[in-house]
């Protein structure tokens, strides 16, 4: 997810355009997405291709392989998303994006329409974000910045945006094209680096799970 800045949008990589078009056509035709859902989702294949194509590595990130996202019992995951997601996130949207999708996202600003900003504040301290499928802790934010700074950056780009220090690398991986996933096969979003380093643009529905029971 996320929107390119004016500087980033000027990047021209014509050699990737044919591959991107083919990827989008494939996503549009898959049975995992209904026509209505496809129209509502925001494309991220283009962004990932522009900023992370050809197997480029991202300094500071723990890389993964395509094998993580191989088909499992429920799409790319072994289980459906939890039924009682936090912040009133929509379960059907979450399941579609987490488990039957590689390139699309909740619409920009969706996270602000949930109860996240009503339930969380500076007083919340460091907030844990759990895999909507497994309940494993994937991100903890804000770290090294204020809640206000975290929200401001996330609002600018349209999706919750995390930095390297806020990622739990026990359970998160970045694929060569920039896709951010959990080690269990949950699609999370994309890594879209900027002048400050890696920026993980993440669907709130992918990290709205409840903690994994011991």
CSV table of C-alpha atoms in Angstrom, one decimal, residues 23-198:
chain,number,residue,atom,x,y,z
A,23,UNK,CA,0.4,-9.0,-12.6
A,24,UNK,CA,-2.6,-6.7,-12.4
A,25,UNK,CA,-4.5,-8.6,-15.1
A,26,UNK,CA,-3.8,-11.9,-13.2
A,27,UNK,CA,-5.0,-10.3,-9.9
A,28,UNK,CA,-8.2,-9.0,-11.6
A,29,UNK,CA,-9.1,-12.4,-13.0
A,30,UNK,CA,-8.5,-14.5,-9.9
A,31,UNK,CA,-11.5,-16.0,-8.2
A,32,UNK,CA,-10.3,-15.0,-4.8
A,33,UNK,CA,-11.4,-11.4,-5.5
A,34,UNK,CA,-14.9,-10.5,-6.5
A,35,UNK,CA,-15.3,-7.7,-9.0
A,36,UNK,CA,-16.6,-5.4,-6.3
A,37,UNK,CA,-13.7,-6.2,-4.0
A,38,UNK,CA,-11.2,-5.7,-6.8
A,39,UNK,CA,-12.6,-2.3,-7.5
A,40,UNK,CA,-12.3,-1.3,-3.8
A,41,UNK,CA,-8.8,-2.6,-3.3
A,42,UNK,CA,-5.8,-0.4,-3.9
A,43,UNK,CA,-3.1,-1.8,-6.2
A,44,UNK,CA,0.4,-2.2,-4.7
A,45,UNK,CA,2.1,-4.4,-7.3
A,46,UNK,CA,3.2,-1.3,-9.1
A,47,UNK,CA,4.7,0.3,-6.0
A,48,UNK,CA,6.5,-2.9,-5.0
A,49,UNK,CA,7.9,-3.3,-8.5
A,50,UNK,CA,9.1,0.3,-8.8
A,51,UNK,CA,10.9,0.3,-5.5
A,52,UNK,CA,11.8,-3.3,-4.9
A,53,UNK,CA,12.1,-5.2,-8.2
A,54,UNK,CA,14.6,-7.7,-9.4
A,55,UNK,CA,15.4,-9.1,-6.0
A,56,UNK,CA,16.9,-6.0,-4.5
A,57,UNK,CA,17.7,-6.3,-0.8
A,58,UNK,CA,16.7,-3.8,1.8
A,59,UNK,CA,19.3,-3.0,4.3
A,60,UNK,CA,17.9,-3.5,7.8
A,61,UNK,CA,15.2,-5.9,6.8
A,62,UNK,CA,15.2,-9.7,7.2
A,63,UNK,CA,14.5,-11.1,3.8
A,64,UNK,CA,12.3,-14.1,3.0
A,65,UNK,CA,11.7,-16.3,0.0
A,66,UNK,CA,8.6,-16.9,-2.2
A,67,UNK,CA,8.2,-20.3,-0.5
A,68,UNK,CA,6.7,-18.6,2.5
A,69,UNK,CA,3.6,-17.7,0.4
A,70,UNK,CA,3.0,-21.1,-1.2
A,71,UNK,CA,-0.6,-22.3,-1.1
A,72,UNK,CA,-1.8,-23.8,2.2
A,73,UNK,CA,-5.1,-24.9,3.7
A,74,UNK,CA,-6.5,-21.4,3.6
A,75,UNK,CA,-5.0,-19.5,0.8
A,76,UNK,CA,-1.4,-18.6,1.7
A,77,UNK,CA,-2.2,-19.3,5.4
A,78,UNK,CA,-3.0,-22.4,7.3
A,79,UNK,CA,-6.0,-20.8,9.0
A,80,UNK,CA,-8.6,-18.0,8.4
A,81,UNK,CA,-8.3,-14.7,10.2
A,82,UNK,CA,-9.6,-14.4,13.8
A,83,UNK,CA,-13.3,-13.7,14.2
A,84,UNK,CA,-12.9,-10.9,16.8
A,85,UNK,CA,-10.3,-8.6,15.2
A,86,UNK,CA,-9.3,-5.5,17.1
A,87,UNK,CA,-10.4,-1.9,16.3
A,88,UNK,CA,-13.6,-3.2,14.6
A,89,UNK,CA,-11.7,-4.3,11.5
A,90,UNK,CA,-13.8,-6.1,9.0
A,91,UNK,CA,-13.2,-9.8,9.1
A,92,UNK,CA,-14.1,-10.5,5.4
A,93,UNK,CA,-11.8,-7.8,4.2
A,94,UNK,CA,-9.1,-9.0,6.4
A,95,UNK,CA,-9.4,-12.6,5.3
A,96,UNK,CA,-9.3,-11.6,1.7
A,97,UNK,CA,-6.3,-9.3,2.0
A,98,UNK,CA,-4.4,-11.6,4.4
A,99,UNK,CA,-4.9,-14.9,2.7
A,100,UNK,CA,-6.1,-14.6,-0.9
A,101,UNK,CA,-4.1,-11.6,-2.1
A,102,UNK,CA,-0.5,-10.6,-2.9
A,103,UNK,CA,-0.8,-7.1,-4.4
A,104,UNK,CA,-3.8,-5.3,-3.1
A,105,UNK,CA,-4.7,-3.4,0.1
A,106,UNK,CA,-7.5,-2.0,2.2
A,107,UNK,CA,-8.3,1.4,0.7
A,108,UNK,CA,-6.2,4.4,1.7
A,109,UNK,CA,-7.4,5.9,5.0
A,110,UNK,CA,-9.3,2.7,6.0
A,111,UNK,CA,-7.4,2.5,9.3
A,112,UNK,CA,-8.7,6.0,10.3
A,113,UNK,CA,-12.3,4.7,9.8
A,114,UNK,CA,-11.8,2.0,12.3
A,115,UNK,CA,-11.8,2.6,16.1
A,116,UNK,CA,-8.0,2.7,16.2
A,117,UNK,CA,-7.7,6.4,16.9
A,118,UNK,CA,-10.5,6.3,19.4
A,119,UNK,CA,-9.0,3.4,21.4
A,120,UNK,CA,-5.3,4.3,21.1
A,121,UNK,CA,-3.4,7.5,22.1
A,122,UNK,CA,-0.1,8.7,23.6
A,123,UNK,CA,-1.3,7.1,26.8
A,124,UNK,CA,-1.3,3.7,25.2
A,125,UNK,CA,2.5,3.6,25.1
A,126,UNK,CA,4.0,1.0,22.8
A,127,UNK,CA,1.1,-0.7,21.0
A,128,UNK,CA,1.5,-4.3,19.9
A,129,UNK,CA,0.1,-5.3,16.5
A,130,UNK,CA,-0.6,-9.0,16.1
A,131,UNK,CA,-1.0,-11.2,13.0
A,132,UNK,CA,-4.7,-11.4,12.2
A,133,UNK,CA,-4.3,-15.1,11.4
A,134,UNK,CA,-2.0,-16.5,14.1
A,135,UNK,CA,-1.9,-13.9,16.9
A,136,UNK,CA,1.9,-13.6,16.7
A,137,UNK,CA,3.2,-10.2,17.5
A,138,UNK,CA,4.5,-8.5,14.3
A,139,UNK,CA,5.0,-4.9,15.1
A,140,UNK,CA,5.3,-2.7,18.2
A,141,UNK,CA,4.8,1.0,17.8
A,142,UNK,CA,5.6,3.8,18.3
A,143,UNK,CA,9.3,3.2,19.2
A,144,UNK,CA,11.8,6.0,19.1
A,145,UNK,CA,9.1,8.5,18.2
A,146,UNK,CA,5.8,9.7,19.7
A,147,UNK,CA,2.3,8.4,19.0
A,148,UNK,CA,1.6,11.7,17.3
A,149,UNK,CA,4.6,11.2,14.9
A,150,UNK,CA,3.5,7.6,14.1
A,151,UNK,CA,-0.1,8.8,13.3
A,152,UNK,CA,1.1,11.7,11.3
A,153,UNK,CA,3.3,9.6,9.0
A,154,UNK,CA,0.6,7.0,8.7
A,155,UNK,CA,-2.0,9.6,7.7
A,156,UNK,CA,0.4,11.1,5.1
A,157,UNK,CA,0.7,7.8,3.3
A,158,UNK,CA,-2.8,6.4,4.0
A,159,UNK,CA,-1.7,3.2,5.9
A,160,UNK,CA,-0.1,2.4,9.2
A,161,UNK,CA,3.6,3.0,8.6
A,162,UNK,CA,6.3,1.2,10.6
A,163,UNK,CA,10.1,1.6,10.8
A,164,UNK,CA,12.8,-1.1,11.3
A,165,UNK,CA,12.9,-0.8,15.1
A,166,UNK,CA,9.2,-1.4,15.2
A,167,UNK,CA,9.3,-4.7,13.4
A,168,UNK,CA,9.4,-8.1,15.2
A,169,UNK,CA,11.8,-10.0,12.8
A,170,UNK,CA,11.0,-13.3,14.5
A,171,UNK,CA,7.8,-13.3,12.5
A,172,UNK,CA,8.1,-10.8,9.7
A,173,UNK,CA,9.9,-11.1,6.3
A,174,UNK,CA,10.4,-9.0,3.3
A,175,UNK,CA,10.3,-10.6,-0.1
A,176,UNK,CA,12.6,-9.5,-3.0
A,177,UNK,CA,9.8,-7.4,-4.6
A,178,UNK,CA,9.2,-5.5,-1.4
A,179,UNK,CA,6.1,-7.5,-0.2
A,180,UNK,CA,6.0,-7.7,3.6
A,181,UNK,CA,4.6,-11.0,4.9
A,182,UNK,CA,4.5,-13.0,8.1
A,183,UNK,CA,6.5,-16.2,8.3
A,184,UNK,CA,3.1,-18.0,8.4
A,185,UNK,CA,2.0,-16.6,5.0
A,186,UNK,CA,0.0,-13.6,6.0
A,187,UNK,CA,0.2,-10.8,3.4
A,188,UNK,CA,0.9,-7.6,5.4
A,189,UNK,CA,1.7,-4.9,2.9
A,190,UNK,CA,4.9,-3.6,1.3
A,191,UNK,CA,8.2,-2.1,2.2
A,192,UNK,CA,8.5,1.3,0.5
A,193,UNK,CA,11.8,2.9,1.6
A,194,UNK,CA,12.2,6.7,1.7
A,195,UNK,CA,15.0,9.0,2.6
A,196,UNK,CA,14.7,7.9,6.3
A,197,UNK,CA,15.1,4.2,5.5
A,198,UNK,CA,12.7,1.3,5.3
